[in-house]
Amino acid sequence: MNQIAIRTSQNVVIEYELATLRERAFAFFIDLLAILMVYVVATFFLLAKIVGNLGSGMLEGALYSLVPLALFMGYHLFSEISMHGQTWGKRAMGLRVVRLDGQEAGLSDYLLRAVFHMVDTLFSGGILAALAISSSHHNQRLGDMTANTTVIRLKPSLGFQLGDILRIDSIDSYQVTYPQVQELAEQDMILIKNAVARYKAHRNKAHELAVQELSAHMQQLLDLDTLPPDPVSFLNTLVRDYIVLTR
């Protein structure tokens, strides 16, 4: 599974798994079904009435040719804006659009993606999108490249969810060690647990160094005077504290 490390505006590096071509294709087909449903409703209940009032066969043909394009582009644009980087297809597949520089994607980014969607998928039958995603370093189609975005998986393949990470028998009796950890995001905790899991599964220098660097970064982020001697224990404690404080 290809991964990407994105530095957020809070200067926190978060590692995401890139969405695969297959996942993005399934999301796209779900979106096509949603667009088709809207198109059918518009055709039978709205467009026919408007065209009937205008009484122009040429105008009718023009409207029928423009409505699918407008729906296709408008659906992707307004869905990603209102759902913060998701469409109904992406939400169903657990995917989301993110910027590579860690900034929040904005209107211009989503507009570029929607415009190039016409070329990537609609006009080329999806061939251009498939070729670009398969060959690019960050699994990007042309719309992603122009907007500096990509599509990531919200749930890591390791399948960690905070509720399943650690079972605390008695929250009332648990003593929180680092209360400031509640200011972090849930994705940060999943990142920590994944890093520890990889280290335990593959005890090599690279994963050991990653755990040590992550511990040092957490020390700075939480403004701790000293770094605990055992980085793995320290990171696990952060996750426990976060669960207790936020659940």
Coordinates of N, CA and C in Angstrom, one line a residue:
M1 N 0.8 -1.2 0.0 CA 0.0 0.0 0.0 C 0.9 1.2 0.0
N2 N 0.7 2.1 -1.0 CA 1.5 3.3 -1.1 C 1.1 4.3 0.0
Q3 N 2.0 5.0 0.6 CA 1.8 5.9 1.6 C 2.3 7.3 1.3
I4 N 1.8 8.3 2.0 CA 2.3 9.7 1.8 C 2.3 10.3 3.2
A5 N 3.4 11.1 3.5 CA 3.5 11.8 4.7 C 3.2 13.3 4.4
I6 N 2.2 13.8 5.1 CA 1.8 15.2 4.9 C 2.0 16.0 6.2
R7 N 2.7 17.1 6.1 CA 2.9 18.0 7.3 C 1.7 19.0 7.4
T8 N 1.0 19.0 8.5 CA -0.2 19.8 8.6 C 0.2 21.2 9.0
S9 N -0.7 22.1 9.1 CA -0.5 23.5 9.4 C 0.0 23.6 10.9
Q10 N -0.2 22.6 11.7 CA 0.3 22.6 13.1 C 1.7 22.0 13.1
N11 N 2.3 21.8 12.0 CA 3.6 21.2 11.9 C 3.7 19.8 12.4
V12 N 2.6 19.0 12.2 CA 2.6 17.6 12.6 C 2.6 16.8 11.3
V13 N 3.5 15.9 11.2 CA 3.6 15.0 10.1 C 2.7 13.8 10.3
I14 N 1.7 13.6 9.4 CA 0.7 12.5 9.4 C 0.9 11.7 8.2
E15 N 1.0 10.4 8.4 CA 1.2 9.4 7.4 C -0.2 8.8 7.0
Y16 N -0.5 8.9 5.7 CA -1.7 8.4 5.2 C -1.4 7.3 4.1
E17 N -2.4 6.4 4.0 CA -2.3 5.5 2.9 C -3.1 6.1 1.7
L18 N -2.5 6.0 0.5 CA -3.1 6.5 -0.7 C -4.2 5.6 -1.2
A19 N -5.3 6.1 -1.6 CA -6.4 5.3 -2.2 C -5.9 4.6 -3.5
T20 N -6.2 3.4 -3.6 CA -5.8 2.6 -4.8 C -6.7 3.0 -6.0
L21 N -6.3 2.6 -7.1 CA -7.1 2.8 -8.4 C -8.4 2.1 -8.2
R22 N -8.4 0.9 -7.7 CA -9.7 0.1 -7.5 C -10.6 0.8 -6.6
E23 N -10.1 1.3 -5.5 CA -11.0 2.0 -4.5 C -11.6 3.3 -5.1
R24 N -10.8 4.0 -5.8 CA -11.3 5.2 -6.5 C -12.3 4.9 -7.6
A25 N -12.1 3.8 -8.3 CA -13.0 3.4 -9.3 C -14.4 3.1 -8.7
F26 N -14.4 2.3 -7.6 CA -15.6 2.0 -7.0 C -16.3 3.2 -6.5
A27 N -15.6 4.2 -5.9 CA -16.2 5.4 -5.5 C -16.8 6.2 -6.6
F28 N -16.1 6.2 -7.8 CA -16.6 6.9 -8.9 C -17.9 6.3 -9.5
F29 N -18.0 5.0 -9.5 CA -19.2 4.3 -9.9 C -20.4 4.6 -9.0
I30 N -20.1 4.7 -7.7 CA -21.2 5.0 -6.8 C -21.6 6.5 -7.1
D31 N -20.7 7.4 -7.4 CA -21.0 8.7 -7.7 C -21.8 8.8 -9.0
L32 N -21.5 8.0 -10.0 CA -22.2 7.9 -11.2 C -23.7 7.5 -11.0
L33 N -23.9 6.5 -10.1 CA -25.2 6.1 -9.8 C -26.0 7.3 -9.2
A34 N -25.4 8.0 -8.3 CA -26.0 9.2 -7.6 C -26.4 10.2 -8.7
I35 N -25.4 10.5 -9.6 CA -25.7 11.5 -10.6 C -26.8 11.0 -11.6
L36 N -26.8 9.7 -11.9 CA -27.9 9.2 -12.7 C -29.3 9.4 -12.1
M37 N -29.3 9.1 -10.8 CA -30.6 9.3 -10.1 C -31.1 10.7 -10.2
V38 N -30.2 11.7 -10.0 CA -30.5 13.1 -10.0 C -31.0 13.5 -11.4
Y39 N -30.3 12.9 -12.4 CA -30.6 13.2 -13.8 C -32.0 12.7 -14.2
V40 N -32.3 11.5 -13.8 CA -33.6 11.0 -14.1 C -34.7 11.9 -13.5
V41 N -34.5 12.3 -12.2 CA -35.5 13.1 -11.6 C -35.6 14.5 -12.3
A42 N -34.5 15.1 -12.7 CA -34.5 16.3 -13.3 C -35.1 16.2 -14.7
T43 N -34.9 15.1 -15.4 CA -35.4 15.0 -16.7 C -37.0 14.9 -16.7
F44 N -37.5 14.0 -15.8 CA -38.9 13.8 -15.8 C -39.8 14.8 -15.1
F45 N -39.2 15.5 -14.1 CA -40.0 16.4 -13.3 C -39.7 17.9 -13.5
L46 N -38.5 18.2 -14.0 CA -38.1 19.6 -14.2 C -37.9 19.9 -15.6
L47 N -37.0 19.3 -16.3 CA -36.6 19.6 -17.6 C -37.7 19.6 -18.6
A48 N -38.5 18.5 -18.6 CA -39.6 18.4 -19.5 C -40.6 19.5 -19.4
K49 N -40.8 20.0 -18.2 CA -41.8 21.1 -18.0 C -41.2 22.4 -18.6
I50 N -39.9 22.6 -18.3 CA -39.3 23.9 -18.8 C -39.3 23.9 -20.3
V51 N -38.9 22.8 -20.9 CA -38.8 22.7 -22.4 C -40.2 22.8 -23.0
G52 N -41.2 22.2 -22.4 CA -42.5 22.3 -22.9 C -43.1 23.7 -22.9
N53 N -42.7 24.5 -22.0 CA -43.1 25.9 -22.0 C -42.4 26.7 -23.0
L54 N -41.1 26.4 -23.3 CA -40.4 27.1 -24.3 C -40.8 26.7 -25.7
G55 N -41.1 25.5 -25.9 CA -41.6 25.0 -27.2 C -40.6 25.1 -28.3
S56 N -39.3 24.9 -28.0 CA -38.3 24.9 -29.1 C -37.6 23.6 -29.1
G57 N -37.6 22.9 -30.3 CA -37.0 21.6 -30.4 C -35.5 21.7 -30.3
M58 N -34.9 22.8 -31.0 CA -33.5 23.0 -30.9 C -33.0 23.3 -29.5
L59 N -33.7 24.1 -28.8 CA -33.3 24.4 -27.5 C -33.5 23.2 -26.6
E60 N -34.5 22.4 -26.8 CA -34.6 21.2 -26.1 C -33.4 20.3 -26.2
G61 N -32.9 20.1 -27.4 CA -31.7 19.3 -27.7 C -30.5 19.9 -27.0
A62 N -30.4 21.2 -27.0 CA -29.2 21.8 -26.3 C -29.3 21.6 -24.8
L63 N -30.5 21.8 -24.3 CA -30.6 21.6 -22.8 C -30.3 20.1 -22.4
Y64 N -30.8 19.2 -23.2 CA -30.6 17.8 -22.9 C -29.1 17.4 -22.9
S65 N -28.4 18.1 -23.8 CA -27.0 17.8 -23.9 C -26.1 18.4 -22.8
L66 N -26.6 19.6 -22.3 CA -25.9 20.3 -21.3 C -26.1 19.9 -19.9
V67 N -27.4 19.4 -19.7 CA -27.7 19.0 -18.3 C -26.8 17.9 -17.7
P68 N -26.5 16.8 -18.5 CA -25.7 15.8 -17.9 C -24.3 16.3 -17.6
L69 N -23.7 17.2 -18.4 CA -22.4 17.7 -18.1 C -22.4 18.6 -16.9
A70 N -23.5 19.4 -16.8 CA -23.6 20.3 -15.6 C -23.8 19.5 -14.4
L71 N -24.6 18.5 -14.4 CA -24.8 17.6 -13.2 C -23.5 16.9 -12.8
F72 N -22.8 16.4 -13.8 CA -21.5 15.7 -13.5 C -20.5 16.6 -12.8
M73 N -20.3 17.8 -13.4 CA -19.3 18.7 -12.8 C -19.8 19.3 -11.5
G74 N -21.1 19.7 -11.5 CA -21.7 20.3 -10.3 C -21.7 19.3 -9.1
Y75 N -22.0 18.1 -9.4 CA -22.1 17.1 -8.3 C -20.7 17.0 -7.6
H76 N -19.7 16.8 -8.4 CA -18.4 16.6 -7.8 C -17.9 17.9 -7.1
L77 N -18.2 19.1 -7.7 CA -17.7 20.3 -7.1 C -18.4 20.6 -5.8
F78 N -19.8 20.5 -5.8 CA -20.5 20.9 -4.6 C -20.4 19.8 -3.5
S79 N -20.3 18.5 -3.9 CA -20.1 17.5 -2.9 C -18.8 17.6 -2.2
E80 N -17.7 17.8 -2.9 CA -16.4 17.9 -2.3 C -16.3 19.2 -1.4
I81 N -17.0 20.3 -1.8 CA -17.0 21.5 -1.0 C -17.8 21.3 0.3
S82 N -19.0 20.8 0.2 CA -19.9 20.6 1.3 C -19.5 19.5 2.2
M83 N -18.8 18.5 1.7 CA -18.5 17.3 2.5 C -17.0 17.3 2.8
H84 N -16.3 18.4 2.6 CA -14.9 18.6 3.0 C -14.0 17.5 2.4
G85 N -14.1 17.5 1.0 CA -13.2 16.6 0.3 C -13.7 15.2 0.0
Q86 N -15.0 15.1 0.2 CA -15.6 13.8 -0.1 C -16.8 13.9 -1.0
T87 N -17.1 12.9 -1.7 CA -18.4 12.7 -2.4 C -19.1 11.6 -1.8
W88 N -20.3 11.3 -2.2 CA -21.0 10.1 -1.6 C -20.2 8.8 -1.9
G89 N -19.7 8.8 -3.0 CA -18.9 7.6 -3.3 C -17.6 7.5 -2.5
K90 N -16.9 8.6 -2.3 CA -15.7 8.6 -1.5 C -16.1 8.3 0.0
R91 N -17.2 8.8 0.4 CA -17.6 8.6 1.8 C -17.9 7.1 2.0
A92 N -18.6 6.5 1.0 CA -18.9 5.1 1.1 C -17.6 4.2 1.2
M93 N -16.6 4.6 0.4 CA -15.3 3.9 0.4 C -14.3 4.3 1.4
G94 N -14.7 5.3 2.2 CA -13.7 5.8 3.3 C -12.5 6.5 2.7
L95 N -12.8 7.4 1.7 CA -11.7 8.1 1.0 C -12.0 9.6 1.2
R96 N -10.9 10.4 1.0 CA -11.0 11.8 1.1 C -9.9 12.5 0.3
V97 N -10.3 13.7 -0.2 CA -9.3 14.5 -0.9 C -8.5 15.4 0.0
V98 N -7.2 15.4 -0.1 CA -6.3 16.2 0.7 C -5.3 16.9 -0.2
R99 N -4.8 18.1 0.3 CA -3.7 18.7 -0.4 C -2.4 18.1 0.0
L100 N -1.4 18.1 -0.9 CA -0.1 17.5 -0.6 C 0.7 18.4 0.3
D101 N 0.4 19.7 0.4 CA 1.2 20.6 1.2 C 0.6 20.7 2.6
G102 N -0.5 19.9 2.9 CA -1.0 19.9 4.3 C -2.1 21.0 4.5
Q103 N -2.2 21.9 3.6 CA -3.2 23.0 3.7 C -4.6 22.4 3.5
E104 N -5.6 23.1 4.0 CA -7.0 22.7 3.7 C -7.4 23.0 2.3
A105 N -7.9 22.0 1.6 CA -8.3 22.2 0.2 C -9.4 23.3 0.2
G106 N -9.4 24.2 -0.9 CA -10.4 25.2 -1.0 C -11.2 25.2 -2.3
L107 N -12.0 26.2 -2.5 CA -12.8 26.2 -3.6 C -12.1 26.1 -4.9
S108 N -11.0 26.8 -5.1 CA -10.2 26.7 -6.4 C -9.7 25.3 -6.6
D109 N -9.3 24.6 -5.5 CA -8.8 23.2 -5.7 C -9.9 22.3 -6.2
Y110 N -11.1 22.4 -5.5 CA -12.2 21.5 -5.9 C -12.7 21.9 -7.3
L111 N -12.6 23.2 -7.6 CA -13.1 23.6 -9.0 C -12.1 23.0 -10.1
L112 N -10.8 23.0 -9.8 CA -9.9 22.4 -10.8 C -10.1 20.9 -10.9
R113 N -10.4 20.3 -9.8 CA -10.6 18.8 -9.8 C -11.9 18.5 -10.6
A114 N -12.9 19.3 -10.4 CA -14.2 19.1 -11.1 C -14.0 19.3 -12.6
V115 N -13.3 20.4 -13.0 CA -13.2 20.7 -14.4 C -12.4 19.6 -15.1
F116 N -11.3 19.2 -14.5 CA -10.4 18.1 -15.1 C -11.1 16.8 -15.0
H117 N -12.1 16.6 -14.1 CA -12.8 15.4 -14.1 C -13.5 15.1 -15.4
M118 N -13.9 16.1 -16.1 CA -14.5 15.9 -17.4 C -13.5 15.2 -18.4
V119 N -12.2 15.7 -18.3 CA -11.2 15.1 -19.2 C -10.7 13.7 -18.7
D120 N -10.5 13.7 -17.4 CA -10.0 12.5 -16.8 C -10.9 11.2 -16.9
T121 N -12.1 11.5 -16.7 CA -13.1 10.3 -16.7 C -14.2 10.4 -17.7
L122 N -14.8 11.5 -17.9 CA -16.0 11.5 -18.7 C -15.7 11.4 -20.2
F123 N -14.9 12.3 -20.7 CA -14.6 12.3 -22.1 C -13.6 11.2 -22.6
S124 N -12.8 10.7 -21.6 CA -11.9 9.6 -22.0 C -12.3 8.3 -21.5
G125 N -13.5 8.2 -21.0 CA -14.0 6.9 -20.5 C -13.2 6.4 -19.3
G126 N -12.5 7.3 -18.6 CA -11.8 6.9 -17.4 C -10.4 6.4 -17.7
I127 N -10.0 6.3 -19.0 CA -8.7 5.8 -19.4 C -7.6 6.7 -18.9
L128 N -7.7 8.0 -19.1 CA -6.7 8.9 -18.7 C -6.5 8.9 -17.2
A129 N -7.6 8.9 -16.4 CA -7.5 8.8 -15.0 C -6.8 7.6 -14.5
A130 N -7.2 6.4 -15.1 CA -6.6 5.2 -14.7 C -5.1 5.2 -15.0
L131 N -4.7 5.7 -16.2 CA -3.3 5.7 -16.5 C -2.5 6.6 -15.6
A132 N -3.1 7.8 -15.3 CA -2.4 8.8 -14.5 C -2.3 8.3 -13.0
I133 N -3.3 7.7 -12.5 CA -3.3 7.2 -11.1 C -2.3 6.1 -11.0
S134 N -2.3 5.2 -12.0 CA -1.4 4.0 -11.9 C 0.1 4.4 -12.1
S135 N 0.4 5.5 -12.8 CA 1.8 5.8 -13.1 C 2.3 6.9 -12.2
S136 N 1.5 7.7 -11.6 CA 2.0 8.9 -10.8 C 2.5 8.4 -9.4
H137 N 3.4 9.2 -8.9 CA 4.0 8.9 -7.6 C 3.0 8.9 -6.5
H138 N 2.1 9.9 -6.5 CA 1.1 10.0 -5.4 C -0.3 9.6 -5.8
N139 N -0.4 8.7 -6.8 CA -1.7 8.2 -7.3 C -2.6 9.3 -7.7
Q140 N -2.1 10.2 -8.5 CA -2.9 11.4 -8.9 C -3.4 11.3 -10.3
R141 N -4.7 11.7 -10.5 CA -5.1 11.9 -11.9 C -4.8 13.4 -12.3
L142 N -5.1 13.8 -13.5 CA -4.7 15.1 -14.0 C -5.3 16.2 -13.1
G143 N -6.6 16.0 -12.6 CA -7.2 17.0 -11.8 C -6.4 17.1 -10.4
D144 N -5.9 16.0 -9.9 CA -5.1 16.1 -8.7 C -3.8 16.9 -8.9
M145 N -3.2 16.6 -10.0 CA -1.9 17.2 -10.3 C -2.0 18.7 -10.4
T146 N -3.1 19.2 -11.1 CA -3.3 20.6 -11.3 C -3.7 21.3 -9.9
A147 N -4.4 20.6 -9.1 CA -4.9 21.2 -7.8 C -3.9 20.9 -6.6
N148 N -2.8 20.1 -6.9 CA -1.9 19.7 -5.9 C -2.6 18.9 -4.8
T149 N -3.5 18.0 -5.2 CA -4.2 17.1 -4.3 C -4.0 15.6 -4.6
T150 N -4.4 14.8 -3.7 CA -4.5 13.4 -3.9 C -5.7 12.9 -3.1
V151 N -5.9 11.6 -3.2 CA -7.0 10.9 -2.4 C -6.4 9.9 -1.5
I152 N -6.8 10.0 -0.2 CA -6.2 9.1 0.8 C -7.3 8.3 1.4
R153 N -6.9 7.2 2.1 CA -7.8 6.4 2.9 C -7.9 6.9 4.3
L154 N -9.1 7.0 4.8 CA -9.3 7.5 6.1 C -9.0 6.5 7.2
K155 N -9.2 5.2 6.8 CA -8.9 4.1 7.7 C -7.7 3.3 7.2
P156 N -6.7 3.2 8.0 CA -5.5 2.5 7.6 C -5.8 1.0 7.4
S157 N -5.0 0.4 6.5 CA -5.3 -1.0 6.2 C -5.0 -1.9 7.4
L158 N -4.2 -1.4 8.4 CA -4.0 -2.2 9.6 C -5.3 -2.3 10.4
G159 N -6.3 -1.4 10.1 CA -7.6 -1.5 10.7 C -7.7 -1.0 12.1
F160 N -6.9 -0.2 12.6 CA -6.9 0.3 14.0 C -8.0 1.3 14.1
Q161 N -8.8 1.1 15.1 CA -9.8 2.2 15.5 C -9.5 2.4 17.0
L162 N -9.7 3.6 17.5 CA -9.3 3.9 18.9 C -10.1 3.0 19.9
G163 N -11.3 2.7 19.5 CA -12.1 1.8 20.5 C -11.6 0.4 20.6
D164 N -10.8 0.0 19.6 CA -10.2 -1.3 19.6 C -8.8 -1.4 20.0
I165 N -8.1 -0.3 20.1 CA -6.7 -0.2 20.4 C -6.4 -0.8 21.8
L166 N -7.0 -0.2 22.8 CA -6.7 -0.6 24.1 C -8.0 -0.7 24.9
R167 N -8.2 -1.7 25.6 CA -9.4 -1.9 26.5 C -9.0 -1.5 27.9
I168 N -9.7 -0.4 28.4 CA -9.4 0.0 29.8 C -10.6 -0.5 30.6
D169 N -10.3 -1.3 31.6 CA -11.3 -1.9 32.4 C -12.1 -0.9 33.2
S170 N -11.4 0.0 33.8 CA -12.1 1.0 34.7 C -11.6 2.4 34.4
I171 N -12.4 3.2 33.7 CA -12.0 4.5 33.4 C -11.9 5.4 34.7
D172 N -12.8 5.1 35.6 CA -12.9 5.9 36.8 C -11.6 5.8 37.6
S173 N -11.0 4.6 37.6 CA -9.7 4.4 38.4 C -8.5 4.7 37.6
Y174 N -8.6 5.0 36.4 CA -7.4 5.2 35.5 C -6.8 6.6 35.8
Q175 N -5.5 6.7 36.0 CA -4.8 7.9 36.3 C -4.2 8.4 35.0
V176 N -4.7 9.6 34.5 CA -4.1 10.2 33.3 C -2.7 10.7 33.6
T177 N -1.8 10.5 32.7 CA -0.4 10.9 32.9 C -0.2 12.2 32.1
Y178 N -0.8 12.3 30.9 CA -0.5 13.5 30.1 C -1.9 14.1 29.6
P179 N -2.5 14.9 30.5 CA -3.8 15.5 30.1 C -3.8 16.3 28.9
Q180 N -2.7 16.9 28.5 CA -2.7 17.8 27.3 C -2.8 17.0 26.0
V181 N -2.8 15.7 26.1 CA -2.9 14.9 24.9 C -4.3 15.0 24.3
Q182 N -5.3 15.5 25.0 CA -6.6 15.6 24.5 C -6.7 16.7 23.4
E183 N -5.7 17.5 23.3 CA -5.7 18.6 22.3 C -5.4 18.0 20.9
L184 N -4.8 16.8 20.9 CA -4.5 16.2 19.6 C -5.7 15.6 18.9
A185 N -5.5 15.3 17.7 CA -6.6 14.7 16.9 C -6.6 13.2 16.9
E186 N -7.7 12.6 16.6 CA -7.8 11.1 16.6 C -6.9 10.5 15.6
Q187 N -6.7 11.2 14.5 CA -5.8 10.7 13.5 C -4.3 10.6 14.0
D188 N -4.0 11.5 14.9 CA -2.6 11.5 15.5 C -2.5 10.2 16.3
M189 N -3.5 9.9 17.1 CA -3.4 8.7 17.9 C -3.3 7.4 17.0
I190 N -4.1 7.4 16.0 CA -4.0 6.2 15.1 C -2.6 6.1 14.4
L191 N -2.0 7.3 14.1 CA -0.7 7.3 13.6 C 0.3 6.7 14.6
I192 N 0.2 7.1 15.9 CA 1.0 6.6 16.9 C 0.9 5.1 17.0
K193 N -0.3 4.6 17.1 CA -0.5 3.2 17.3 C 0.0 2.4 16.1
N194 N -0.2 2.9 14.9 CA 0.4 2.3 13.7 C 1.9 2.2 13.7
A195 N 2.5 3.3 14.2 CA 4.0 3.3 14.2 C 4.5 2.3 15.2
V196 N 3.8 2.2 16.4 CA 4.2 1.2 17.4 C 4.0 -0.2 16.9
A197 N 2.9 -0.4 16.2 CA 2.6 -1.7 15.6 C 3.6 -2.2 14.6
R198 N 4.0 -1.2 13.8 CA 5.0 -1.6 12.7 C 6.3 -1.9 13.4
Y199 N 6.7 -1.2 14.4 CA 7.9 -1.4 15.1 C 7.9 -2.8 15.8
K200 N 6.8 -3.2 16.4 CA 6.7 -4.5 17.0 C 6.7 -5.6 16.0
A201 N 6.1 -5.3 14.8 CA 6.0 -6.4 13.8 C 7.3 -6.5 13.1
H202 N 8.1 -5.4 12.9 CA 9.3 -5.4 12.2 C 10.4 -4.7 13.0
R203 N 11.0 -5.3 13.9 CA 12.0 -4.7 14.7 C 13.3 -4.4 14.0
N204 N 13.3 -3.4 13.2 CA 14.6 -3.0 12.6 C 14.9 -1.6 12.9
K205 N 16.1 -1.1 12.5 CA 16.6 0.2 12.8 C 15.6 1.3 12.3
A206 N 15.1 1.1 11.1 CA 14.2 2.2 10.5 C 13.0 2.4 11.4
H207 N 12.3 1.3 11.8 CA 11.1 1.5 12.6 C 11.5 1.9 14.0
E208 N 12.6 1.5 14.5 CA 13.0 2.0 15.9 C 13.3 3.5 15.8
L209 N 13.9 3.9 14.8 CA 14.2 5.4 14.7 C 12.9 6.1 14.5
A210 N 12.0 5.6 13.8 CA 10.7 6.3 13.6 C 9.9 6.4 14.9
V211 N 10.0 5.4 15.7 CA 9.3 5.5 17.0 C 10.0 6.5 17.9
Q212 N 11.3 6.5 17.9 CA 12.1 7.5 18.7 C 11.8 8.9 18.2
E213 N 11.8 9.1 16.9 CA 11.5 10.5 16.4 C 10.1 10.9 16.7
L214 N 9.2 10.0 16.6 CA 7.8 10.3 16.9 C 7.6 10.7 18.4
S215 N 8.3 9.9 19.3 CA 8.3 10.2 20.7 C 8.9 11.6 21.0
A216 N 10.0 11.9 20.4 CA 10.6 13.3 20.5 C 9.7 14.4 20.1
H217 N 9.0 14.1 18.9 CA 8.1 15.1 18.4 C 6.9 15.3 19.4
M218 N 6.4 14.2 19.9 CA 5.3 14.3 20.9 C 5.7 15.1 22.2
Q219 N 7.0 14.9 22.6 CA 7.5 15.6 23.7 C 7.4 17.1 23.5
Q220 N 7.9 17.5 22.3 CA 7.8 18.9 21.9 C 6.4 19.4 21.8
L221 N 5.6 18.6 21.2 CA 4.2 19.1 20.9 C 3.4 19.2 22.2
L222 N 3.7 18.4 23.2 CA 3.0 18.4 24.5 C 3.7 19.3 25.5
D223 N 4.9 19.8 25.1 CA 5.6 20.7 25.9 C 6.1 20.0 27.2
L224 N 6.7 18.8 27.1 CA 7.1 18.1 28.2 C 8.6 18.4 28.5
D225 N 9.0 18.5 29.7 CA 10.4 18.9 30.1 C 11.4 17.8 29.7
T226 N 11.0 16.5 29.9 CA 11.9 15.4 29.7 C 11.2 14.4 28.8
L227 N 12.0 13.6 28.1 CA 11.5 12.5 27.3 C 11.6 11.2 28.1
P228 N 10.4 10.5 28.3 CA 10.5 9.2 29.0 C 11.5 8.3 28.3
P229 N 12.2 7.4 29.1 CA 13.2 6.6 28.5 C 12.7 5.5 27.6
D230 N 11.5 5.0 27.7 CA 10.9 4.0 26.9 C 9.9 4.6 25.9
P231 N 10.3 4.8 24.6 CA 9.5 5.5 23.7 C 8.2 4.7 23.4
V232 N 8.2 3.4 23.4 CA 7.0 2.6 23.1 C 6.0 2.8 24.2
S233 N 6.5 2.6 25.4 CA 5.6 2.8 26.6 C 5.0 4.2 26.6
F234 N 5.8 5.2 26.3 CA 5.4 6.6 26.3 C 4.3 6.8 25.3
L235 N 4.5 6.2 24.1 CA 3.4 6.4 23.1 C 2.2 5.7 23.4
N236 N 2.3 4.5 24.0 CA 1.1 3.7 24.4 C 0.3 4.5 25.5
T237 N 1.1 5.1 26.4 CA 0.4 5.9 27.5 C -0.4 7.0 26.9
L238 N 0.2 7.7 25.9 CA -0.5 8.8 25.2 C -1.8 8.3 24.6
V239 N -1.8 7.2 24.0 CA -3.1 6.6 23.4 C -4.1 6.3 24.5
R240 N -3.6 5.7 25.6 CA -4.5 5.4 26.7 C -5.1 6.7 27.3
D241 N -4.3 7.6 27.5 CA -4.8 8.9 28.1 C -5.8 9.6 27.1
Y242 N -5.5 9.5 25.9 CA -6.4 10.1 24.9 C -7.8 9.5 24.9
I243 N -7.8 8.1 25.0 CA -9.1 7.4 25.0 C -9.9 7.8 26.2
V244 N -9.2 7.8 27.4 CA -9.9 8.1 28.6 C -10.5 9.6 28.6
L245 N -9.7 10.5 28.1 CA -10.1 11.9 28.1 C -11.1 12.3 27.1
T246 N -11.2 11.5 26.0 CA -12.1 11.9 24.9 C -13.3 11.0 24.7
R247 N -13.4 10.0 25.6 CA -14.5 9.0 25.4 C -15.5 9.2 26.6

